Each structure stands twice: as structure tokens, then as C-alpha cells.
């Protein structure tokens, strides 16, 4: 197994989150060897019987991690081996001891290539956050402001917790990734609740870098046991951090492209970052083409829908114009019926000067003739009839109108 390096704070968190034997197996060393490394790094470890008391739900004491010098923030865990290494073959490896050299060599394990041999698409995550990206810098400034505000007003309950080693490591990885995206012409975007996304060639790709959680069963606490009833479960299921980072793309990608990267003990997220960056750059032209095809398909669908709408409106207008023609025909029929009735009245013997009310019969006859002449559609001419029909729109008729619109 290769030599492994782990941050002192992270190793402290791992030692107090799982039994030493399990953690030692993860690093490929004996539990005694791992305990010796912790003692040399001034990392307190659980005493005998600690995990038995935890399983029984008893209160346990966890001492704080003592401060360390800047040159001692990393711990080197050499693999267990029964063979001595050849000095000539290990001339480029780290010297003896469990504490890492100064900060200049902190990333020697993760990034083996020198800047001269590093590829253009290979991202180097620094061991220390320098000039942070504007988004990361905003997070740090907000966290500091909240801490100062809580300290000023003595808000002990609302005091933000200090950043853990996992938080700072996540900041460094995000800082490197976002700067690389902007270096190739992309954009780094921040949404609500610190959600992140990048934009490449106009394509927005949301993503998330978080610590993976797992469901575990834990014993009931003393307070929970007081409310425990016969038949209830003797444990509670909850989510606990795994100490592993996971990078998730929150957008559908074409078949063949990964959307999740989970680090392992052998391959940390710092080494996966170059693959993630390369994958997103490779998939961007495909997403651009898919967007163009989708927009073109949408445009053609809108054109087809508009053409169907116009055809439907033309059909409705044609039906309404025909309805108007039938109304005019009905009007003409009523006036012709009135004309025939008037001619029949004229054939009857009557005295023109005889008055009905104050009006002589002769004037009544003239009144009927005027009304027939004014209201008969034929008296307006054929052009006027079709000009009236041409004004009809595609709106549905709700009532009948006579020719004059009365």
C-alpha cells in the first residue's frame, strides 16, 4: 500500500467516530501502530471500554485536540511492511517520522507532477487557501461576520461553529474548480442557500460538493429511554458523516457521462477533480447541440401550432360568414313576404283618404313601402351585401342580427 497522508484534525475526528481497529484496517496498519502515530502527533485517543460505553448509551468524555505547529498539521501513515525499502528507490519518498514537512511539500502525495509536466486540464488543489474565489471569499466573510455579531451580542446559541477540516478542504477544492472554470471562459454561479452552478458556452450545470452521509443505528440516549415503551425499537436510525466527499452534477447528462464522483481512501477528491473538470468540458458541446435541437423542435412546434390556430380561425370565420349570409337571406324573405302582403292589401277596395288615427290610409301605404325599400337587402345592392359579410370575424356568433344591425 502507498504512504498515506491525512490532516491531523481529520484523523482526530476519525479516531473518535469509529473504533481504532476499524480505522487501522482502513489505513492498512495495525491498531497499535495507528495509536503510536496519534501519540506522536499529540492526538488524544479513546480509552479502553470507550465504545462499550457508547453502545450502552452512557455519557463519554472526548478531550479537545491540542494545538499544533503549522508544520505538524499533516500525519504520514506508512504501510505495514515486512521488507525494508531500498534507499536508492526511495530517494524521492518522504523521510522517517509521522509528521509532514513544511507546507511546501503538503501536496506532494496527491500531486506528483511538477508544474512543468502538468497537463492543461489537470487541476492542482493547494494545501492552503490563498486568494479565495469571490464565492468562497463571500462565505468566509459571512461566517466571520456572524461570529463577530454573535460575540458582540453574546449569542452563545447562535454562534456559528468553526470550520472543520472537511469544510476547509471543501473550500479549497471548490476554489480550484471555480477558478479553472472561469479560466476557460465559463462562469461560476451561486443560487439560494449557497447552491452552486457553472455556465459553459451558455449551458448552466448545477452541481454539489458535499460530505456523503450514511444511515446508521445508534443506541437510545437516556432522555430517549425515558419515553421508551415496551415494543419500541431499542435504537434510532440517523444519518452520520462518512468522512468522504462526493461531487454530484444536478443535471441530466447524455449516456456515457458520469454525474457522481465519490472519493475513496486510495483516490481522494483532489485527484478526481481533473477528471470532473475534463468531463464537464467534454459534455458541454453535446449539451449545446441538444439545446439547439430542443429549441429548434420547440420553434417548429410553435409554428405548427400557430398554423393550426390560423386554419381554425379561418374555418370559424368561414362558418360565421355563411351564417351571416343565411341571416341576410332570412331578412330578405321577411321583407318579400311583407311586400307581397302589401300588394294584396292594395287589391282590396279602400278609401285612401280614410284616416286611421290621425294618418290617412294612403300615408300608411307609403310608410310600409318606405320601410320595405329601406330594409330589403336587395335594395342595397349585391356589393353592399358581401361587404357586410366580409366584415365578419372568426368569433362565434352569439345572437342573430338583421341586415341593418337593429
Short mmCIF file of C-alpha atoms in Angstrom, two decimals:
data_model
loop_
_atom_site.label_atom_id
_atom_site.label_comp_id
_atom_site.label_asym_id
_atom_site.label_seq_id
_atom_site.Cartn_x
_atom_site.Cartn_y
_atom_site.Cartn_z
CA UNK A 1 0.00 0.00 0.00
CA UNK A 2 1.26 3.55 -0.69
CA UNK A 3 2.18 6.04 2.02
CA UNK A 4 -0.91 7.95 3.12
CA UNK A 5 -1.24 11.46 4.46
CA UNK A 6 -4.14 12.74 6.48
CA UNK A 7 -4.80 16.06 8.14
CA UNK A 8 -4.31 16.00 11.87
CA UNK A 9 -7.80 17.35 12.58
CA UNK A 10 -9.41 14.83 10.22
CA UNK A 11 -7.54 11.94 11.85
CA UNK A 12 -8.70 13.22 15.25
CA UNK A 13 -12.33 13.23 14.02
CA UNK A 14 -11.98 9.72 12.58
CA UNK A 15 -10.41 8.31 15.74
CA UNK A 16 -13.41 9.50 17.79
CA UNK A 17 -16.01 8.39 15.23
CA UNK A 18 -15.15 4.67 14.94
CA UNK A 19 -13.12 2.01 16.80
CA UNK A 20 -9.35 2.13 16.34
CA UNK A 21 -9.28 -1.40 14.91
CA UNK A 22 -11.70 -0.45 12.12
CA UNK A 23 -9.83 2.75 11.30
CA UNK A 24 -6.47 0.96 11.32
CA UNK A 25 -7.80 -1.59 8.83
CA UNK A 26 -8.87 1.28 6.56
CA UNK A 27 -5.33 2.69 6.55
CA UNK A 28 -3.67 -0.70 6.23
CA UNK A 29 -1.79 -0.61 9.55
CA UNK A 30 -2.19 -2.25 12.94
CA UNK A 31 -4.27 -0.56 15.62
CA UNK A 32 -1.17 -0.33 17.85
CA UNK A 33 0.79 1.38 15.09
CA UNK A 34 -2.03 3.85 14.46
CA UNK A 35 -2.24 4.63 18.18
CA UNK A 36 1.51 5.30 18.30
CA UNK A 37 1.19 7.68 15.35
CA UNK A 38 -1.62 9.53 17.15
CA UNK A 39 0.51 9.84 20.30
CA UNK A 40 3.43 11.27 18.31
CA UNK A 41 1.05 13.75 16.62
CA UNK A 42 -0.39 14.70 20.06
CA UNK A 43 -3.85 13.38 19.10
CA UNK A 44 -5.89 12.09 22.09
CA UNK A 45 -7.41 8.63 21.57
CA UNK A 46 -10.35 6.86 23.26
CA UNK A 47 -9.54 4.85 26.36
CA UNK A 48 -10.33 1.16 26.83
CA UNK A 49 -14.06 0.50 27.11
CA UNK A 50 -14.99 3.76 25.38
CA UNK A 51 -17.04 2.17 22.57
CA UNK A 52 -18.76 -0.21 25.02
CA UNK A 53 -20.00 2.81 26.97
CA UNK A 54 -21.13 4.46 23.73
CA UNK A 55 -23.08 1.33 22.75
CA UNK A 56 -24.70 1.30 26.18
CA UNK A 57 -25.81 4.91 25.78
CA UNK A 58 -23.60 6.20 28.58
CA UNK A 59 -22.01 9.63 28.63
CA UNK A 60 -18.41 9.65 27.45
CA UNK A 61 -15.72 12.32 27.56
CA UNK A 62 -13.92 13.44 24.42
CA UNK A 63 -10.91 15.69 25.06
CA UNK A 64 -10.24 18.57 22.67
CA UNK A 65 -7.48 18.40 20.10
CA UNK A 66 -4.41 20.32 21.33
CA UNK A 67 -2.95 22.99 19.10
CA UNK A 68 -0.08 22.09 16.81
CA UNK A 69 2.55 23.97 14.86
CA UNK A 70 1.90 24.81 11.16
CA UNK A 71 4.48 22.19 10.18
CA UNK A 72 2.58 19.47 12.05
CA UNK A 73 -0.89 19.70 10.53
CA UNK A 74 -0.41 16.54 8.44
CA UNK A 75 0.25 12.99 9.66
CA UNK A 76 2.02 10.42 7.50
CA UNK A 77 0.78 6.84 7.83
CA UNK A 78 3.33 4.42 6.32
CA UNK A 79 2.06 0.99 5.24
CA UNK A 80 2.79 -2.10 7.28
CA UNK A 81 5.59 -3.98 5.52
CA UNK A 82 7.96 -6.83 6.44
CA UNK A 83 10.58 -5.74 3.91
CA UNK A 84 12.89 -2.77 4.13
CA UNK A 85 12.85 -0.38 1.25
CA UNK A 86 15.85 0.12 -0.95
CA UNK A 87 17.31 3.56 -0.13
CA UNK A 88 18.04 4.18 -3.78
CA UNK A 89 14.45 3.50 -4.80
CA UNK A 90 13.04 5.71 -2.07
CA UNK A 91 15.12 8.78 -2.71
CA UNK A 92 12.01 10.73 -3.75
CA UNK A 93 9.84 9.48 -0.87
CA UNK A 94 9.33 11.15 2.46
CA UNK A 95 11.80 10.70 5.27
CA UNK A 96 11.09 8.88 8.55
CA UNK A 97 8.65 10.24 11.06
CA UNK A 98 4.91 10.68 11.31
CA UNK A 99 4.61 14.45 10.92
CA UNK A 100 4.68 16.05 7.49
CA UNK A 101 7.36 18.50 6.36
CA UNK A 102 6.50 22.21 5.93
CA UNK A 103 3.62 23.43 3.76
CA UNK A 104 5.70 23.40 0.57
CA UNK A 105 5.51 19.58 0.47
CA UNK A 106 1.95 19.10 1.77
CA UNK A 107 0.54 18.18 -1.63
CA UNK A 108 3.46 16.02 -2.74
CA UNK A 109 1.41 12.85 -2.32
CA UNK A 110 -1.69 13.99 -4.20
CA UNK A 111 0.01 15.95 -6.98
CA UNK A 112 3.06 14.06 -8.16
CA UNK A 113 3.68 16.02 -11.35
CA UNK A 114 5.68 19.21 -11.33
CA UNK A 115 4.17 22.36 -12.92
CA UNK A 116 6.36 21.83 -16.00
CA UNK A 117 4.96 18.35 -16.70
CA UNK A 118 1.38 19.03 -15.54
CA UNK A 119 -1.30 18.82 -18.25
CA UNK A 120 -3.50 21.81 -19.08
CA UNK A 121 -6.64 20.03 -17.85
CA UNK A 122 -5.04 18.88 -14.58
CA UNK A 123 -6.17 20.84 -11.52
CA UNK A 124 -3.89 21.34 -8.55
CA UNK A 125 -5.59 21.84 -5.19
CA UNK A 126 -3.37 23.90 -2.90
CA UNK A 127 -2.65 22.79 0.65
CA UNK A 128 -3.70 26.22 1.90
CA UNK A 129 -6.43 28.56 0.67
CA UNK A 130 -4.78 31.70 -0.62
CA UNK A 131 -6.65 34.37 -2.55
CA UNK A 132 -10.07 32.78 -2.46
CA UNK A 133 -12.57 32.84 -5.30
CA UNK A 134 -15.23 35.54 -4.84
CA UNK A 135 -17.91 32.98 -3.88
CA UNK A 136 -15.70 31.23 -1.32
CA UNK A 137 -14.48 34.59 -0.05
CA UNK A 138 -18.11 35.63 0.42
CA UNK A 139 -18.80 32.52 2.50
CA UNK A 140 -15.76 33.16 4.70
CA UNK A 141 -16.66 36.84 5.17
CA UNK A 142 -20.26 35.98 6.09
CA UNK A 143 -19.10 33.33 8.57
CA UNK A 144 -16.71 35.81 10.19
CA UNK A 145 -19.39 38.50 10.34
CA UNK A 146 -21.82 36.14 12.06
CA UNK A 147 -19.16 35.09 14.56
CA UNK A 148 -18.35 38.70 15.42
CA UNK A 149 -22.03 39.60 15.66
CA UNK A 150 -22.74 36.66 17.98
CA UNK A 151 -19.73 37.56 20.11
CA UNK A 152 -20.78 41.20 20.30
CA UNK A 153 -24.34 40.37 21.41
CA UNK A 154 -23.34 37.31 23.49
CA UNK A 155 -25.48 34.98 21.37
CA UNK A 156 -23.98 31.72 22.54
CA UNK A 157 -26.75 29.61 20.99
CA UNK A 158 -26.44 31.24 17.58
CA UNK A 159 -22.64 31.35 17.40
CA UNK A 160 -21.53 29.70 14.14
CA UNK A 161 -19.37 26.65 14.67
CA UNK A 162 -15.78 26.94 13.41
CA UNK A 163 -14.99 25.41 10.07
CA UNK A 164 -13.91 21.79 10.35
CA UNK A 165 -11.02 20.33 8.41
CA UNK A 166 -13.57 18.86 5.99
CA UNK A 167 -15.09 22.32 5.45
CA UNK A 168 -11.72 23.91 4.74
CA UNK A 169 -10.79 21.09 2.40
CA UNK A 170 -14.08 21.51 0.56
CA UNK A 171 -13.40 25.26 0.24
CA UNK A 172 -10.00 24.62 -1.33
CA UNK A 173 -11.40 22.12 -3.84
CA UNK A 174 -14.28 24.41 -4.81
CA UNK A 175 -11.91 27.37 -5.08
CA UNK A 176 -9.67 25.45 -7.51
CA UNK A 177 -12.61 24.17 -9.54
CA UNK A 178 -14.41 27.51 -9.90
CA UNK A 179 -11.23 29.35 -10.84
CA UNK A 180 -10.49 26.71 -13.51
CA UNK A 181 -13.99 27.11 -14.97
CA UNK A 182 -13.60 30.88 -15.23
CA UNK A 183 -10.10 30.46 -16.68
CA UNK A 184 -11.58 28.67 -19.73
CA UNK A 185 -14.27 31.32 -20.24
CA UNK A 186 -17.01 29.89 -18.04
CA UNK A 187 -18.96 31.44 -15.19
CA UNK A 188 -19.37 30.46 -11.55
CA UNK A 189 -22.92 31.00 -10.26
CA UNK A 190 -24.32 30.98 -6.73
CA UNK A 191 -28.02 30.49 -6.02
CA UNK A 192 -30.19 30.33 -2.94
CA UNK A 193 -28.82 28.60 0.16
CA UNK A 194 -25.32 28.55 -1.33
CA UNK A 195 -26.29 26.31 -4.22
CA UNK A 196 -23.64 26.30 -6.93
CA UNK A 197 -23.64 26.03 -10.70
CA UNK A 198 -21.29 26.69 -13.59
CA UNK A 199 -22.05 28.06 -17.03
CA UNK A 200 -20.05 26.88 -20.05
CA UNK A 201 -20.93 28.11 -23.55
CA UNK A 202 -24.29 29.27 -22.24
CA UNK A 203 -25.14 25.91 -20.63
CA UNK A 204 -25.92 26.03 -16.92
CA UNK A 205 -24.77 22.95 -14.98
CA UNK A 206 -25.76 22.84 -11.29
CA UNK A 207 -23.53 20.75 -9.04
CA UNK A 208 -22.88 19.98 -5.39
CA UNK A 209 -19.77 19.05 -3.42
CA UNK A 210 -20.71 17.66 -0.03
CA UNK A 211 -19.75 15.07 2.54
CA UNK A 212 -21.52 11.77 1.94
CA UNK A 213 -23.86 10.62 4.68
CA UNK A 214 -24.78 7.10 5.70
CA UNK A 215 -27.64 5.66 7.74
CA UNK A 216 -26.60 4.01 10.99
CA UNK A 217 -28.33 2.62 14.03
CA UNK A 218 -27.34 4.14 17.34
CA UNK A 219 -28.39 3.22 20.89
CA UNK A 220 -31.04 5.32 22.61
CA UNK A 221 -29.91 8.16 24.83
CA UNK A 222 -31.00 8.44 28.45
CA UNK A 223 -33.60 11.07 27.60
CA UNK A 224 -34.98 8.91 24.78
CA UNK A 225 -35.17 5.89 27.04
CA UNK A 226 -37.47 7.76 29.42
CA UNK A 227 -40.07 7.89 26.65
CA UNK A 228 -39.42 4.32 25.55
CA UNK A 229 -42.41 1.99 25.64
CA UNK A 230 -42.47 -1.80 25.55
CA UNK A 231 -42.28 -2.98 21.97
CA UNK A 232 -40.46 0.13 20.72
CA UNK A 233 -37.14 -0.24 18.98
CA UNK A 234 -34.03 -0.15 21.11
CA UNK A 235 -32.22 2.04 18.59
CA UNK A 236 -32.63 5.08 16.41
CA UNK A 237 -31.68 5.32 12.75
CA UNK A 238 -29.97 8.52 11.71
CA UNK A 239 -27.56 9.94 9.16
CA UNK A 240 -23.89 10.25 10.06
CA UNK A 241 -21.00 11.67 8.03
CA UNK A 242 -18.67 9.19 6.34
CA UNK A 243 -15.65 11.45 6.02
CA UNK A 244 -15.80 11.08 2.20
CA UNK A 245 -16.58 13.85 -0.27
CA UNK A 246 -18.96 13.32 -3.19
CA UNK A 247 -19.29 15.53 -6.27
CA UNK A 248 -22.76 15.42 -7.89
CA UNK A 249 -23.92 17.02 -11.14
CA UNK A 250 -27.54 18.13 -10.70
CA UNK A 251 -28.41 17.98 -14.39
CA UNK A 252 -29.12 15.15 -16.78
CA UNK A 253 -26.07 14.33 -18.88
CA UNK A 254 -26.02 12.23 -22.06
CA UNK A 255 -25.44 8.49 -21.77
CA UNK A 256 -21.82 7.62 -21.09
CA UNK A 257 -21.00 10.62 -18.90
CA UNK A 258 -20.71 10.29 -15.12
CA UNK A 259 -22.73 12.51 -12.83
CA UNK A 260 -21.24 11.41 -9.50
CA UNK A 261 -17.70 11.07 -8.19
CA UNK A 262 -17.11 9.59 -4.71
CA UNK A 263 -13.63 9.71 -3.25
CA UNK A 264 -12.03 6.67 -1.66
CA UNK A 265 -9.08 6.13 0.62
CA UNK A 266 -6.92 5.40 -2.41
CA UNK A 267 -8.24 8.21 -4.65
CA UNK A 268 -9.14 11.47 -2.85
CA UNK A 269 -11.35 14.15 -4.37
CA UNK A 270 -8.28 16.25 -5.16
CA UNK A 271 -7.23 13.64 -7.75
CA UNK A 272 -10.78 13.25 -9.10
CA UNK A 273 -11.16 16.98 -9.71
CA UNK A 274 -9.25 16.91 -13.00
CA UNK A 275 -11.48 14.11 -14.31
CA UNK A 276 -14.60 16.08 -13.28
CA UNK A 277 -13.31 19.22 -14.99
CA UNK A 278 -12.44 17.32 -18.16
CA UNK A 279 -15.82 15.53 -18.23
CA UNK A 280 -17.81 18.76 -17.94
CA UNK A 281 -15.78 20.39 -20.69
CA UNK A 282 -16.28 17.38 -22.97
CA UNK A 283 -20.02 17.20 -22.37
CA UNK A 284 -20.64 20.94 -22.88
CA UNK A 285 -20.65 20.89 -26.74
CA UNK A 286 -23.11 17.98 -26.62
CA UNK A 287 -25.37 19.92 -24.24
CA UNK A 288 -25.15 22.94 -26.53
CA UNK A 289 -26.21 20.84 -29.52
CA UNK A 290 -29.04 19.25 -27.56
CA UNK A 291 -30.24 22.69 -26.50
CA UNK A 292 -30.20 23.89 -30.11
CA UNK A 293 -32.14 20.83 -31.25
CA UNK A 294 -34.62 21.25 -28.40
CA UNK A 295 -35.15 24.95 -29.20
CA UNK A 296 -35.49 24.21 -32.92
CA UNK A 297 -38.01 21.47 -32.17
CA UNK A 298 -39.90 23.87 -29.94
CA UNK A 299 -39.83 26.57 -32.63
CA UNK A 300 -41.19 24.21 -35.28
CA UNK A 301 -43.87 23.02 -32.86
CA UNK A 302 -44.89 26.62 -32.18
CA UNK A 303 -45.06 27.33 -35.92
CA UNK A 304 -47.21 24.23 -36.49
CA UNK A 305 -49.46 25.20 -33.59
CA UNK A 306 -49.82 28.73 -34.98
CA UNK A 307 -50.68 27.37 -38.40
CA UNK A 308 -53.33 25.13 -36.86
CA UNK A 309 -54.66 28.14 -34.98
CA UNK A 310 -54.86 30.20 -38.17
CA UNK A 311 -56.60 27.35 -40.00
CA UNK A 312 -59.10 27.00 -37.17
CA UNK A 313 -59.75 30.75 -37.16
CA UNK A 314 -60.25 30.72 -40.95
CA UNK A 315 -62.72 27.85 -40.61
CA UNK A 316 -64.65 29.68 -37.88
CA UNK A 317 -64.74 32.88 -39.93
CA UNK A 318 -65.97 30.99 -42.97
CA UNK A 319 -68.74 29.39 -40.89
CA UNK A 320 -69.71 32.74 -39.37
CA UNK A 321 -69.75 34.47 -42.75
CA UNK A 322 -72.04 31.74 -44.07
CA UNK A 323 -74.22 32.20 -41.01
CA UNK A 324 -74.36 35.92 -41.81
CA UNK A 325 -75.40 35.17 -45.39
CA UNK A 326 -78.24 32.98 -44.13
CA UNK A 327 -79.36 35.77 -41.80
CA UNK A 328 -79.46 38.23 -44.70
CA UNK A 329 -81.45 35.68 -46.73
CA UNK A 330 -83.91 35.33 -43.84
CA UNK A 331 -84.21 39.13 -43.68
CA UNK A 332 -84.85 39.36 -47.42
CA UNK A 333 -87.51 36.64 -47.15
CA UNK A 334 -89.31 38.57 -44.41
CA UNK A 335 -89.29 41.78 -46.48
CA UNK A 336 -90.51 39.95 -49.62
CA UNK A 337 -93.29 38.45 -47.56
CA UNK A 338 -94.17 41.96 -46.37
CA UNK A 339 -94.10 43.26 -49.97
CA UNK A 340 -96.48 40.52 -51.17
CA UNK A 341 -98.77 41.24 -48.27
CA UNK A 342 -98.77 44.98 -49.19
CA UNK A 343 -99.67 44.19 -52.83
CA UNK A 344 -102.52 42.06 -51.61
CA UNK A 345 -103.77 44.97 -49.47
CA UNK A 346 -103.74 47.27 -52.45
CA UNK A 347 -106.10 44.91 -54.28
CA UNK A 348 -108.70 45.38 -51.59
CA UNK A 349 -111.18 48.22 -52.03
CA UNK A 350 -110.45 51.03 -49.54
CA UNK A 351 -110.70 54.77 -49.39
CA UNK A 352 -107.23 56.40 -49.47
CA UNK A 353 -108.41 59.44 -47.56
CA UNK A 354 -109.89 57.38 -44.77
CA UNK A 355 -107.93 58.07 -41.61
CA UNK A 356 -106.69 55.53 -39.13
CA UNK A 357 -105.92 57.57 -36.06
CA UNK A 358 -104.57 60.86 -37.42
CA UNK A 359 -103.00 59.25 -40.54
CA UNK A 360 -104.82 58.60 -43.83
CA UNK A 361 -104.60 55.10 -45.31
CA UNK A 362 -102.63 56.43 -48.27
CA UNK A 363 -99.87 57.59 -45.91
CA UNK A 364 -99.90 54.25 -44.15
CA UNK A 365 -99.33 52.57 -47.52
CA UNK A 366 -96.40 54.92 -48.23
CA UNK A 367 -94.92 54.22 -44.77
CA UNK A 368 -94.92 50.46 -45.46
CA UNK A 369 -93.37 50.93 -48.89
CA UNK A 370 -90.58 53.11 -47.41
CA UNK A 371 -89.81 50.55 -44.75
CA UNK A 372 -89.71 47.74 -47.29
CA UNK A 373 -87.46 49.76 -49.58
CA UNK A 374 -85.10 50.71 -46.75
CA UNK A 375 -84.85 47.31 -45.12
CA UNK A 376 -84.82 44.97 -48.09
CA UNK A 377 -81.23 43.72 -48.62
CA UNK A 378 -81.68 43.68 -52.39
CA UNK A 379 -82.31 47.40 -52.38
CA UNK A 380 -78.73 47.97 -51.12
CA UNK A 381 -77.16 46.09 -53.98
CA UNK A 382 -75.05 42.91 -54.20
CA UNK A 383 -71.77 44.68 -53.34
CA UNK A 384 -73.15 46.04 -50.08
CA UNK A 385 -74.38 42.58 -49.09
CA UNK A 386 -70.97 40.93 -49.49
CA UNK A 387 -69.18 43.91 -47.93
CA UNK A 388 -71.29 43.27 -44.84
CA UNK A 389 -70.37 39.57 -44.92
CA UNK A 390 -66.67 40.36 -45.34
CA UNK A 391 -66.62 42.23 -42.02
CA UNK A 392 -67.48 39.08 -40.10
CA UNK A 393 -64.59 37.82 -37.88
CA UNK A 394 -63.78 34.36 -36.54
CA UNK A 395 -65.55 35.00 -33.24
CA UNK A 396 -68.54 32.76 -32.66
CA UNK A 397 -71.97 34.26 -33.19
CA UNK A 398 -73.99 34.59 -30.01
CA UNK A 399 -77.12 36.12 -31.47
CA UNK A 400 -78.76 36.92 -34.78
CA UNK A 401 -78.63 40.37 -36.30
CA UNK A 402 -80.77 41.69 -39.06
CA UNK A 403 -79.19 43.24 -42.08
CA UNK A 404 -79.27 46.76 -40.69
CA UNK A 405 -77.89 45.68 -37.32
CA UNK A 406 -81.06 46.72 -35.43
#
